[in-house]
Structures are given as structure tokens and as C-alpha cells.
């Protein structure tokens, strides 16, 4: 190992090889602070060629690699295991915007670019890069691609996968695949791009990408709507779809009354809209390429219909971007508020939209039956069928006792998700956290297909081993 | 082989095992009538289980399988080779619409459903399945998925890949993978779906799919516009993007004056718009969810700007669906008109949109220099960067002499495509036709990745062998 580290120092320079435990801590610690991995070193190459050289060296020495971007993942996908025999390959120094083509509406970026940096670069040529999520100030685009990030703009623009036209990847053999195509149509062989996107760094290291840019909306307006039930939320979603005129329904987020109460309790400085208490609230965003006036008219029209038909009980419209941001901030603060309330059990699930009402009703009841008094913090991207279906300990109970039941709680939730043909990971990935959990829900055929691909592309199993899928013993 | 055929008869019934040469001809003949393959039999299973049984039997006997839908492909992807040792696996009897969920906006269909049947099923619940192409009356959705079909709706709705949420696949081992998920978000492992989509049946047999449905536009209107150059077309594309208000730019097709002249000559019954002759014409389609009035206003506004700025020279607007269909028919008839003019050399290429002007100018010049008098029939989906860049023989020359130069002509075109970072197959695939051609343009690293995936998923090389990628000898 010492010889290997020396070779790394020669390759990328001593200052970019961290071996001191204090220097390494932040790279080894899980975003949610639940776990600290170990590693022989943190390596910070400057460019794709250096990444390739390091990977070659790792292959030669059979050293495991944990590729890492902003280390903001939620499923233990970007932190190494406890063997101490692996290295963390940080992509943070590959942070160049390589090219912007505002006629082709594409941008070519390196993996270590912070998401916000990509958004800003798009903005500088009057375009939109729509990917947007809570950690956008620190997550990297390489991590976003490797985990096929979702976020708040999926409803109109799709997942991260849909935003990417081409990739550059360093394979587990240390070869560089230049697939940096800027084409909307290309049927000239297997879709390697989508093999690497969402593979959580287990099949290769994404080092750069060509991403799509979009026209910037002229106006984005939001409404905050009180409703009586999840069914009402689904009816409102349908109304919003059929009454958006030509504006775009760009977000449709649900949050339970209790989610919002937690925000009020822990972030009293955030102004909440003056609405009577109702079981659920919905945040609706309309976007217009045309004008604020057209957008406002469309959203007001929808609200009139929703209130007249009794689908919505009450509503406020944000009439400025600042007001709109305040409403979004409430939505974005739910996770932190729940964390402030105490450790909790998160579920990032997706379901066919038609099944969500029954799912919540049935699963809430099952959980209360088995874990009486547990508090549901239910919110998320309803328009995408994606719920953050989180569970907090019963009031005044021991959090440790509650957390000890995590597996049992997961079982109830995930079994129910499976019954409704949903996914136990909508946007976070499997990482190490759900790697074994998924074995219960995917067929042996599917797991074998995944293993075949892993074995074919990474036969030495050095690329982020222990994440997503394990080789058969 | 006789024993194998007998087993097949037992499995799926004698009437669904065709061995008579006259019964087999249509299954063995390439859509463009250039090629006739051979096979031991055509097998027509009734359902997924029968497909799996047949594939198991083929694996056991090492018999090659050519999966086939409507057999409308253009790259020799769905016809077998000349060994006579393979079977054609026709999916035409798997033609059930299994399920429609109009709240989740999804439809579950079997692979052998004709595209038009899927469009009609969507229409019956007041939804749109947007995939649309010339052969929609006879191509199957399984073939569309296997070739990641493009067509005329890609600009707004994406390629076939983007329309598919889940798949059912029979693997080359005869296992059934049920990946029929109806989810907008699912990050629970490798993206197997996109591995099979566009793989042209070389990795497994797609037997069913979950597809996305969309709201039906309230109005679709087209304009037929005369322009002076490809550069003007690109400027018009930009204008259309920034002046569509909130309507959707749903198609942007270019055709050269000569393409249209061929249509006039061979289909004199098709009424052409009364426009002065110009080098190029563009067909623009706007779609509105709102109203015909809003749509018409947006399109008229664009045309006013385009004519005022001199971007467009002349234009007619279709003021009814019938008129619009007539304009589309001109566009759709170019291939047939060129075929009526004589055999020709087709290129289905894509380029970064910003490069198209220079590409055409430079490549046209190269071709004239080397193949003096050859006639360019240039048209296609300009908004997607996808050109059908077809070459006809010089007037009054021998077509056979011209076709003898096919490889040399391909070389000029494809080398130029590569120089501009384009793709030699935008929407047709590689099949057998471009399988070796692609070796010139993809890196050894990429070809090796493709071979690894083929080898991992189809180690016996029985699934559509000889298409897309060959194992190393």
C-alpha cells in the first residue's frame, strides 16, 4: 500500500494525496453523519488523464476505489467501507465548464463542477439547466449523474438521466471512453450512457458530461393550496394538468400538515401562508415562456376551478419571485425540521400515481397498528409519484428504542411499496444502505442481469465495491 | 434441426411454425427489398411464456434467433443471415393492450402491437401516444423500442426511449425479466431498460412495455416556409423557439427544393403550396393544449417576425387539420418519390445543430467534387439535428454504376459526419448494414464496452447474431 501511495503522489502531486486522518474525515463521513468509513488515502486528481492513471494503478494493485463528488448522497454510496484498503477518488478538482454551445443548447462540464456552477453557467448564456435540489450548492454534477438525481424539476424536465446527452467515463481498467456527444438522436450501438448514469460509480468513473440546456422561463409562479386528502391532491393534479392552458405545470409537491407544523416549530422565522389548518398542502408551480401575466392568469384560473369544485379548500398565490421562494423554502425545510425534531427513518419511494392514495391510507394504518404513535412526515414530489415517506418516533418516546425498530419499519413500508408496484428508491439510489434490501424486491432474474453487467464491466470488482450489487460469493 | 422444429411445433402449435418457403418469404425479405435471408423456420408464439420456451430451446440447440416485429427496419436488423441455421421469432401474435391507467398516464402493451394500435388505444382514453413515423401502420412497438425509433414527434416528446417506463424481456437464456414498472422515478439499480432499448434484439427479446401517455393537444397547426439557406433554417429554428409564446414547437422539418420537386414529379396529385421556388423549405408545427386560436396567433406572430426580418422568404399557414395533413404528406412522400426516381444511397445522420449548416455546405461540395452530378435529396428533422442526407445518381447516368460507388460515397459522408462530431445512425440503428461501418467511427474502447455487454448478456451469441456488434474472432 505504501508503494501504491508513493506512486499516486508521483502521478498527481503530494498535496493532492491526503493520508492524514484529520484531512480525510470529511471525505469519509456520510452526509447524514451516521457513518464514518476508512481509506488508505483521498486522491484528488486534476483531470481525466490523471483519473485514468490512478484507476490503472488501482487495478494493478487490486485497490478498491470509491468515486466521490460532493459527498451529499443519502444512501452511503459515496463513502468507503471499513477495510481501510480502499481509496476515495475525489473528483472535486475536475471542475471546468469545458464548452457551451447556445445554438445546440448544450453545455459540456467536468464531473466535479458543483451543480450551482452549472446552473450559473447556463444562466450566463440566458439558458436554464433545470436540475435543482436541496444540496445544489455542494453536490457535483458527476454525483448527480451517478445517482440519476431527481429534485424539484423532474415533473417537466425529467430526471438527471433525461438531461444528459453524452458522457466521458474512465473504465475500471483505466481506459477513457469519450462519449461526449452533443446529439439528440444517436442510435449507433448500445446505450452506454444510461448504463453509467445511475450506476453510483460501480461501473466506472464519470469524468465529464454533455448536458442539455433549455430556454429560461419568463415567469415561474407558485400557489400554496390547502386540501382535505391525498385523493384531493390527485384530483388537483389532474385539474392542474388539464387547466394549465399552454403554461407548464413545472412542480406539484405535497406536504402533510404535520410536516409543515414541524417547520413552524423549528424554523419559526419562516413565514407560513395564512391558511386554515388542513390535512395536506400542495405547492403548485406554473412556468411560462411567454409572460408573468399569462402565467398568473392560468394559475388563477386553476385556483378558481379548484376552489369552486371543492377540490381545494383554500389557497394563496405567490405574486412575486420572492414570495414564491418563501413558499419553496417551507417545502425545502421539511427535512431539516424533521432532523431537528430527532433522528428518524426515511423512505424515498415511488409509486404509480394512481396508487398513492390507497398506499398512504393502507401503510399509515399498518404502521400505527404495529408502531403505535409513530409520527408520519409525508411529503414529496407527488406529480412524479415520489414520496418522502418518513417516520419519526412517537412523541416523548425513546429515540434509540424507535431506531432499533428501523428494520421492522422498513419492512412494513417496503413490503407495501412492493404490493403497489412501486420502488424502494425513487431518487436516492441503493448505495450500501439498500443494497441488501433490494434483494427482497427485485427478482433473481433482474439481480442476475445486474451482476452480469457488473462482472462484465468491472471484473476485478474494484469500482465502488459493496454498493448497488454484490457479486455472488 | 428437424427435432428442434418438431419441439417448436409441440410448444406453439404447428400452424404457428412456418417452414414452407412461400410462407416464409415476407419474413425473410428486407423492407427495402434489397436482401432476402434464409431461416429454418418462422416461429410465431402467442405469449411471453411461449417466447421464453422457444428461446430456451434455441439456447439448448445453439440455434440463432432473429426477433422480428413488423419487419420495417431500414438497416437489415430484423432479417436473418444466409446460413439457414437460424429461426425468425415473430412477435406479431403478442398484440394485446394489457392495461391502460389514465390517472398514471401509462399504457402497458405487448411487443407485437402495431404502433397505430397503440396510438388508437391512447386516443380511446383521450390521451396521446406521441411516437409517429411513416411506417406506423405496420411497424410494431417492440421493433420501435428495439431500434429506439425517432420519427416526427421527437422534438417535443423525445425518442422512443424517452416514452418507455418499463419493459418485459425474455433473456437469451429464456428467462423472463418482468421490469414492467409504471414509475417516473426509480433509482433502484442498473438501468436495464435502456440496455435493451435500442439494442436491436441482440441482447434479449422485448415482449411487453409500459409507455407514457400525454394530454392530447387541443390544436396542431403547421406552416410551410420558403427559405434561402440552411443557415436561415437554423435562424428560423431559433426564432421559433423564442417566439412560440407558451405553445409548443412540436416539429421542425427541413426539405430541399429538389426533394420537393421529386415529390411533385412522382406524386403530381399531391397539392403543393403556392410558394416561389427557394433552395429550402421548412415545415413548422406548433401544438397547443389551450386552443386553436391561441395556437394560430402564436404561429402567425412567428411568421410575421420571420418574414419581417427576412429569415423567411414566403410562407403558407395550414388553417385546418386537413390542410396541415396535406403539408405533412409532402414531407412524408419524399422517400417514396426518391425511390420512384431510382435506387439511391441513404444516410440517416445526426449532428450538433450548430454544425449542420457548415456540414451540408462542406459535404455537398466534397460529393460534387468526387461524384460529379450526383443529386442530393436532403431533408429531415432539423430540430433534432437529424438529416436524411440521401444521394441519387446523376441524371441520365447508370444507376448500377452509381450504386457500385456506394462505399466510396458513404465514406465521404460518414467521414464528414465524424469530423463534425455527429452520428452515422441517428434513428435507424446499425443492424447488419452499419455493423462494420461503425468500427471506423467508434473508439476501440467503446466497441470493447459494447462487446463486453453482449458477451455478458448473450454468451452463446444466439440473439440476433451479426447485428450491431460482432464478438472478436
mmCIF file with all atom_site columns, C-alpha atoms in Angstrom, chain A residues 5-106:
data_model
loop_
_atom_site.group_PDB
_atom_site.id
_atom_site.type_symbol
_atom_site.label_atom_id
_atom_site.label_alt_id
_atom_site.label_comp_id
_atom_site.label_asym_id
_atom_site.label_entity_id
_atom_site.label_seq_id
_atom_site.pdbx_PDB_ins_code
_atom_site.Cartn_x
_atom_site.Cartn_y
_atom_site.Cartn_z
_atom_site.occupancy
_atom_site.B_iso_or_equiv
_atom_site.pdbx_formal_charge
_atom_site.auth_seq_id
_atom_site.auth_comp_id
_atom_site.auth_asym_id
_atom_site.auth_atom_id
_atom_site.pdbx_PDB_model_num
ATOM 1   C CA . UNK A 1 5   ? 0.535   5.731  -2.280  1.00 0.00 ? 5   UNK A CA 1
ATOM 2   C CA . UNK A 1 6   ? 4.010   6.835  -3.359  1.00 0.00 ? 6   UNK A CA 1
ATOM 3   C CA . UNK A 1 7   ? 3.109   6.139  -6.970  1.00 0.00 ? 7   UNK A CA 1
ATOM 4   C CA . UNK A 1 8   ? -0.064  8.193  -6.544  1.00 0.00 ? 8   UNK A CA 1
ATOM 5   C CA . UNK A 1 9   ? 1.974   11.100 -5.144  1.00 0.00 ? 9   UNK A CA 1
ATOM 6   C CA . UNK A 1 10  ? 4.180   10.972 -8.190  1.00 0.00 ? 10  UNK A CA 1
ATOM 7   C CA . UNK A 1 11  ? 1.195   10.869 -10.507 1.00 0.00 ? 11  UNK A CA 1
ATOM 8   C CA . UNK A 1 12  ? -0.855  13.743 -9.106  1.00 0.00 ? 12  UNK A CA 1
ATOM 9   C CA . UNK A 1 13  ? 1.443   15.549 -6.681  1.00 0.00 ? 13  UNK A CA 1
ATOM 10  C CA . UNK A 1 14  ? 1.779   15.077 -2.915  1.00 0.00 ? 14  UNK A CA 1
ATOM 11  C CA . UNK A 1 15  ? -0.573  17.896 -1.968  1.00 0.00 ? 15  UNK A CA 1
ATOM 12  C CA . UNK A 1 16  ? -3.415  16.066 -3.698  1.00 0.00 ? 16  UNK A CA 1
ATOM 13  C CA . UNK A 1 17  ? -2.902  12.810 -1.831  1.00 0.00 ? 17  UNK A CA 1
ATOM 14  C CA . UNK A 1 18  ? -4.448  13.093 1.631   1.00 0.00 ? 18  UNK A CA 1
ATOM 15  C CA . UNK A 1 19  ? -3.490  10.453 4.177   1.00 0.00 ? 19  UNK A CA 1
ATOM 16  C CA . UNK A 1 20  ? -3.700  12.428 7.380   1.00 0.00 ? 20  UNK A CA 1
ATOM 17  C CA . UNK A 1 21  ? -6.738  11.316 9.322   1.00 0.00 ? 21  UNK A CA 1
ATOM 18  C CA . UNK A 1 22  ? -7.872  14.877 10.070  1.00 0.00 ? 22  UNK A CA 1
ATOM 19  C CA . UNK A 1 23  ? -7.643  15.777 6.382   1.00 0.00 ? 23  UNK A CA 1
ATOM 20  C CA . UNK A 1 24  ? -9.608  12.695 5.439   1.00 0.00 ? 24  UNK A CA 1
ATOM 21  C CA . UNK A 1 25  ? -12.524 12.906 7.892   1.00 0.00 ? 25  UNK A CA 1
ATOM 22  C CA . UNK A 1 26  ? -14.924 14.949 5.794   1.00 0.00 ? 26  UNK A CA 1
ATOM 23  C CA . UNK A 1 27  ? -14.401 12.642 2.808   1.00 0.00 ? 27  UNK A CA 1
ATOM 24  C CA . UNK A 1 28  ? -15.049 9.564  4.923   1.00 0.00 ? 28  UNK A CA 1
ATOM 25  C CA . UNK A 1 29  ? -18.103 10.812 6.777   1.00 0.00 ? 29  UNK A CA 1
ATOM 26  C CA . UNK A 1 30  ? -21.585 10.167 5.473   1.00 0.00 ? 30  UNK A CA 1
ATOM 27  C CA . UNK A 1 31  ? -23.674 13.277 4.713   1.00 0.00 ? 31  UNK A CA 1
ATOM 28  C CA . UNK A 1 32  ? -26.190 12.340 7.410   1.00 0.00 ? 32  UNK A CA 1
ATOM 29  C CA . UNK A 1 33  ? -23.346 11.803 9.907   1.00 0.00 ? 33  UNK A CA 1
ATOM 30  C CA . UNK A 1 34  ? -24.387 8.227  10.631  1.00 0.00 ? 34  UNK A CA 1
ATOM 31  C CA . UNK A 1 35  ? -21.281 6.528  9.372   1.00 0.00 ? 35  UNK A CA 1
ATOM 32  C CA . UNK A 1 36  ? -17.545 7.038  9.032   1.00 0.00 ? 36  UNK A CA 1
ATOM 33  C CA . UNK A 1 37  ? -15.643 4.875  6.567   1.00 0.00 ? 37  UNK A CA 1
ATOM 34  C CA . UNK A 1 38  ? -11.920 4.258  6.348   1.00 0.00 ? 38  UNK A CA 1
ATOM 35  C CA . UNK A 1 39  ? -9.489  4.643  3.478   1.00 0.00 ? 39  UNK A CA 1
ATOM 36  C CA . UNK A 1 40  ? -5.793  4.434  2.757   1.00 0.00 ? 40  UNK A CA 1
ATOM 37  C CA . UNK A 1 41  ? -5.923  7.848  1.100   1.00 0.00 ? 41  UNK A CA 1
ATOM 38  C CA . UNK A 1 42  ? -8.039  10.515 -0.505  1.00 0.00 ? 42  UNK A CA 1
ATOM 39  C CA . UNK A 1 43  ? -6.793  11.116 -4.057  1.00 0.00 ? 43  UNK A CA 1
ATOM 40  C CA . UNK A 1 44  ? -7.639  14.350 -5.838  1.00 0.00 ? 44  UNK A CA 1
ATOM 41  C CA . UNK A 1 45  ? -6.603  14.167 -9.496  1.00 0.00 ? 45  UNK A CA 1
ATOM 42  C CA . UNK A 1 46  ? -6.721  17.305 -11.642 1.00 0.00 ? 46  UNK A CA 1
ATOM 43  C CA . UNK A 1 47  ? -8.085  15.906 -14.878 1.00 0.00 ? 47  UNK A CA 1
ATOM 44  C CA . UNK A 1 48  ? -9.421  12.888 -16.721 1.00 0.00 ? 48  UNK A CA 1
ATOM 45  C CA . UNK A 1 49  ? -5.980  11.614 -17.667 1.00 0.00 ? 49  UNK A CA 1
ATOM 46  C CA . UNK A 1 50  ? -4.900  11.606 -14.030 1.00 0.00 ? 50  UNK A CA 1
ATOM 47  C CA . UNK A 1 51  ? -8.112  9.790  -13.080 1.00 0.00 ? 51  UNK A CA 1
ATOM 48  C CA . UNK A 1 52  ? -7.291  7.156  -15.693 1.00 0.00 ? 52  UNK A CA 1
ATOM 49  C CA . UNK A 1 53  ? -3.734  6.757  -14.438 1.00 0.00 ? 53  UNK A CA 1
ATOM 50  C CA . UNK A 1 54  ? -4.903  6.333  -10.854 1.00 0.00 ? 54  UNK A CA 1
ATOM 51  C CA . UNK A 1 55  ? -7.533  3.787  -11.828 1.00 0.00 ? 55  UNK A CA 1
ATOM 52  C CA . UNK A 1 56  ? -4.939  1.831  -13.802 1.00 0.00 ? 56  UNK A CA 1
ATOM 53  C CA . UNK A 1 57  ? -2.721  1.785  -10.767 1.00 0.00 ? 57  UNK A CA 1
ATOM 54  C CA . UNK A 1 58  ? -5.609  0.658  -8.558  1.00 0.00 ? 58  UNK A CA 1
ATOM 55  C CA . UNK A 1 59  ? -6.434  -2.141 -10.989 1.00 0.00 ? 59  UNK A CA 1
ATOM 56  C CA . UNK A 1 60  ? -2.817  -3.235 -10.947 1.00 0.00 ? 60  UNK A CA 1
ATOM 57  C CA . UNK A 1 61  ? -2.715  -3.305 -7.138  1.00 0.00 ? 61  UNK A CA 1
ATOM 58  C CA . UNK A 1 62  ? -6.331  -4.527 -6.777  1.00 0.00 ? 62  UNK A CA 1
ATOM 59  C CA . UNK A 1 63  ? -7.187  -1.489 -4.691  1.00 0.00 ? 63  UNK A CA 1
ATOM 60  C CA . UNK A 1 64  ? -10.846 -0.583 -4.321  1.00 0.00 ? 64  UNK A CA 1
ATOM 61  C CA . UNK A 1 65  ? -11.971 2.865  -5.460  1.00 0.00 ? 65  UNK A CA 1
ATOM 62  C CA . UNK A 1 66  ? -14.796 4.942  -4.015  1.00 0.00 ? 66  UNK A CA 1
ATOM 63  C CA . UNK A 1 67  ? -15.515 7.728  -6.520  1.00 0.00 ? 67  UNK A CA 1
ATOM 64  C CA . UNK A 1 68  ? -16.784 10.832 -4.771  1.00 0.00 ? 68  UNK A CA 1
ATOM 65  C CA . UNK A 1 69  ? -18.230 14.188 -5.765  1.00 0.00 ? 69  UNK A CA 1
ATOM 66  C CA . UNK A 1 70  ? -19.783 16.481 -3.163  1.00 0.00 ? 70  UNK A CA 1
ATOM 67  C CA . UNK A 1 71  ? -20.443 13.526 -0.830  1.00 0.00 ? 71  UNK A CA 1
ATOM 68  C CA . UNK A 1 72  ? -24.046 14.611 -0.320  1.00 0.00 ? 72  UNK A CA 1
ATOM 69  C CA . UNK A 1 73  ? -25.654 11.225 -1.055  1.00 0.00 ? 73  UNK A CA 1
ATOM 70  C CA . UNK A 1 74  ? -28.159 9.780  1.364   1.00 0.00 ? 74  UNK A CA 1
ATOM 71  C CA . UNK A 1 75  ? -27.632 6.025  0.909   1.00 0.00 ? 75  UNK A CA 1
ATOM 72  C CA . UNK A 1 76  ? -23.958 5.531  1.832   1.00 0.00 ? 76  UNK A CA 1
ATOM 73  C CA . UNK A 1 77  ? -22.970 5.399  -1.820  1.00 0.00 ? 77  UNK A CA 1
ATOM 74  C CA . UNK A 1 78  ? -20.005 7.762  -1.762  1.00 0.00 ? 78  UNK A CA 1
ATOM 75  C CA . UNK A 1 79  ? -18.199 6.674  1.410   1.00 0.00 ? 79  UNK A CA 1
ATOM 76  C CA . UNK A 1 80  ? -15.829 3.698  1.605   1.00 0.00 ? 80  UNK A CA 1
ATOM 77  C CA . UNK A 1 81  ? -16.152 0.544  3.685   1.00 0.00 ? 81  UNK A CA 1
ATOM 78  C CA . UNK A 1 82  ? -14.285 -0.320 6.903   1.00 0.00 ? 82  UNK A CA 1
ATOM 79  C CA . UNK A 1 83  ? -11.425 -2.334 5.431   1.00 0.00 ? 83  UNK A CA 1
ATOM 80  C CA . UNK A 1 84  ? -9.091  0.638  5.076   1.00 0.00 ? 84  UNK A CA 1
ATOM 81  C CA . UNK A 1 85  ? -7.853  -0.984 1.879   1.00 0.00 ? 85  UNK A CA 1
ATOM 82  C CA . UNK A 1 86  ? -9.642  1.371  -0.470  1.00 0.00 ? 86  UNK A CA 1
ATOM 83  C CA . UNK A 1 87  ? -9.076  4.899  -1.691  1.00 0.00 ? 87  UNK A CA 1
ATOM 84  C CA . UNK A 1 88  ? -11.526 7.743  -2.144  1.00 0.00 ? 88  UNK A CA 1
ATOM 85  C CA . UNK A 1 89  ? -11.226 9.220  -5.616  1.00 0.00 ? 89  UNK A CA 1
ATOM 86  C CA . UNK A 1 90  ? -12.419 12.793 -5.240  1.00 0.00 ? 90  UNK A CA 1
ATOM 87  C CA . UNK A 1 91  ? -13.490 14.443 -8.488  1.00 0.00 ? 91  UNK A CA 1
ATOM 88  C CA . UNK A 1 92  ? -13.682 17.917 -6.954  1.00 0.00 ? 92  UNK A CA 1
ATOM 89  C CA . UNK A 1 93  ? -10.706 19.275 -8.911  1.00 0.00 ? 93  UNK A CA 1
ATOM 90  C CA . UNK A 1 94  ? -12.269 18.345 -12.266 1.00 0.00 ? 94  UNK A CA 1
ATOM 91  C CA . UNK A 1 95  ? -14.363 21.489 -12.144 1.00 0.00 ? 95  UNK A CA 1
ATOM 92  C CA . UNK A 1 96  ? -14.095 23.106 -15.552 1.00 0.00 ? 96  UNK A CA 1
ATOM 93  C CA . UNK A 1 97  ? -17.000 24.142 -17.744 1.00 0.00 ? 97  UNK A CA 1
ATOM 94  C CA . UNK A 1 98  ? -15.426 22.899 -20.950 1.00 0.00 ? 98  UNK A CA 1
ATOM 95  C CA . UNK A 1 99  ? -17.798 24.272 -23.557 1.00 0.00 ? 99  UNK A CA 1
ATOM 96  C CA . UNK A 1 100 ? -21.146 25.992 -24.032 1.00 0.00 ? 100 UNK A CA 1
ATOM 97  C CA . UNK A 1 101 ? -22.992 25.816 -27.376 1.00 0.00 ? 101 UNK A CA 1
ATOM 98  C CA . UNK A 1 102 ? -26.002 28.100 -27.185 1.00 0.00 ? 102 UNK A CA 1
ATOM 99  C CA . UNK A 1 103 ? -27.202 27.167 -30.665 1.00 0.00 ? 103 UNK A CA 1
ATOM 100 C CA . UNK A 1 104 ? -27.144 23.441 -29.939 1.00 0.00 ? 104 UNK A CA 1
ATOM 101 C CA . UNK A 1 105 ? -28.321 24.232 -26.391 1.00 0.00 ? 105 UNK A CA 1
ATOM 102 C CA . UNK A 1 106 ? -25.690 22.095 -24.732 1.00 0.00 ? 106 UNK A CA 1
#
